[in-house]
């Protein structure tokens, strides 16, 4: 048995990289479980100077968002001017102006996004930001890798309602080209893969590994990448967010063909198992 009382490994392969394994770099981030809300959080470093930042872990989110009103004091943030390729790349629909004090959440002619809270399904509209993100390398653990061009959305503190205590935003791990793992893999020229090890043990944190197709060595010396069961991920052509977009969902789907309980197939209409 594995070291964890509950062990779940989640591996996503989005695209095939042509790089040789020796050139690949992987970075990691600890994952914690909020026991009262039963939500997972992930810790990254953001801003300049770098600050440990706890974010809600959202497997299907398209883009990361962070409260940039409270405790946001970075010397490197910048907004993205509207109608630029960078703005198009993050699928921005809106251009915002602001008549308050200039700051991370207030600028003119800045491209904007609709951050969503997946727990409350509350939505807001805020400008996008580019700032520094840092994550530790996987081996040897410790050294931080800086991503100076990390793109995410601002949000206001009220969008955090319903998430775990202490989080100041959401880390999006969805299938978009600008989710956290996508931006990290692009910057590192690493495979578009990530793995999550979630643990329910109070005393141990889990871990996310970005930019590596393995080996995955979590608690003992065993590489788990060889003992995983793989299944294809399906594309859902329909948007699954509160604000619906005219492109496929960034969430991950797997194909279910039947459901068995105690070895007995549950009688149900097969069409209900199809994505429609
Ligand atoms: C923001 O950071 C700068 C430099 O790190 C510091 O001088 C300033 O007091 C900080 N402001 C706030 C509101 O924390
Ligand atoms: C930052 O990233 C965006 C897309 O993620 C890209 O369009 C832009 O050119 C990058 N800027 C720099 C300075 O690397
Ligand atoms: C945006 O432009 C308006 C009109 O020129 C100006 O009043 C306002 O202060 C500007 N906002 C920022 C954040 O610079
Ligand atoms: C939803 O968001 C709005 C604006 O962002 C905020 O004022 C409101 O309190 C939020 N509602 C809930 C239930 O979180
Ligand atoms: C994501 O990037 C890949 C490679 O650049 C591109 O082929 C694909 O169309 C992009 N996906 C979306 C949804 O823009």
Coordinates of C-alpha atoms in Angstrom, one line a residue, residues 32-37 39-44 46-47 51-57 65-67 70-71 157 159-171:
X32 CA -3.1 21.3 1.5
X33 CA -6.6 20.1 2.4
X34 CA -9.0 22.4 4.1
X35 CA -10.8 19.9 6.3
X36 CA -13.9 22.0 7.2
X37 CA -14.7 23.0 3.7
X39 CA -11.4 22.0 -0.5
X40 CA -7.8 21.8 -1.7
X41 CA -5.4 24.7 -1.7
X42 CA -2.0 25.1 -3.4
X43 CA 0.8 27.4 -2.4
X44 CA 2.8 29.4 -4.9
X46 CA 3.7 35.7 -6.3
X47 CA 4.7 39.4 -6.6
X51 CA 5.2 36.3 -1.2
X52 CA 3.9 32.9 -0.3
X53 CA 0.4 32.9 -1.7
X54 CA -2.3 30.3 -0.9
X55 CA -4.8 29.7 -3.8
X56 CA -7.9 27.5 -4.2
X57 CA -7.0 24.6 -6.4
X65 CA -7.2 35.0 -10.4
X66 CA -5.9 36.8 -7.3
X67 CA -7.3 39.4 -4.9
X70 CA -5.7 43.4 0.0
X71 CA -2.0 42.5 0.6
X157 CA -11.9 40.2 -1.8
X159 CA -15.1 36.8 -4.7
X160 CA -13.2 34.7 -2.2
X161 CA -16.4 34.0 -0.2
X162 CA -17.0 30.3 0.1
X163 CA -13.3 29.3 -0.4
X164 CA -10.9 28.0 2.2
X165 CA -9.7 30.3 4.9
X166 CA -6.4 32.0 4.0
X167 CA -6.7 31.7 0.3
X168 CA -6.3 34.9 -1.7
X169 CA -7.3 33.6 -5.1
X170 CA -7.6 30.6 -7.4
X171 CA -5.0 28.6 -9.2

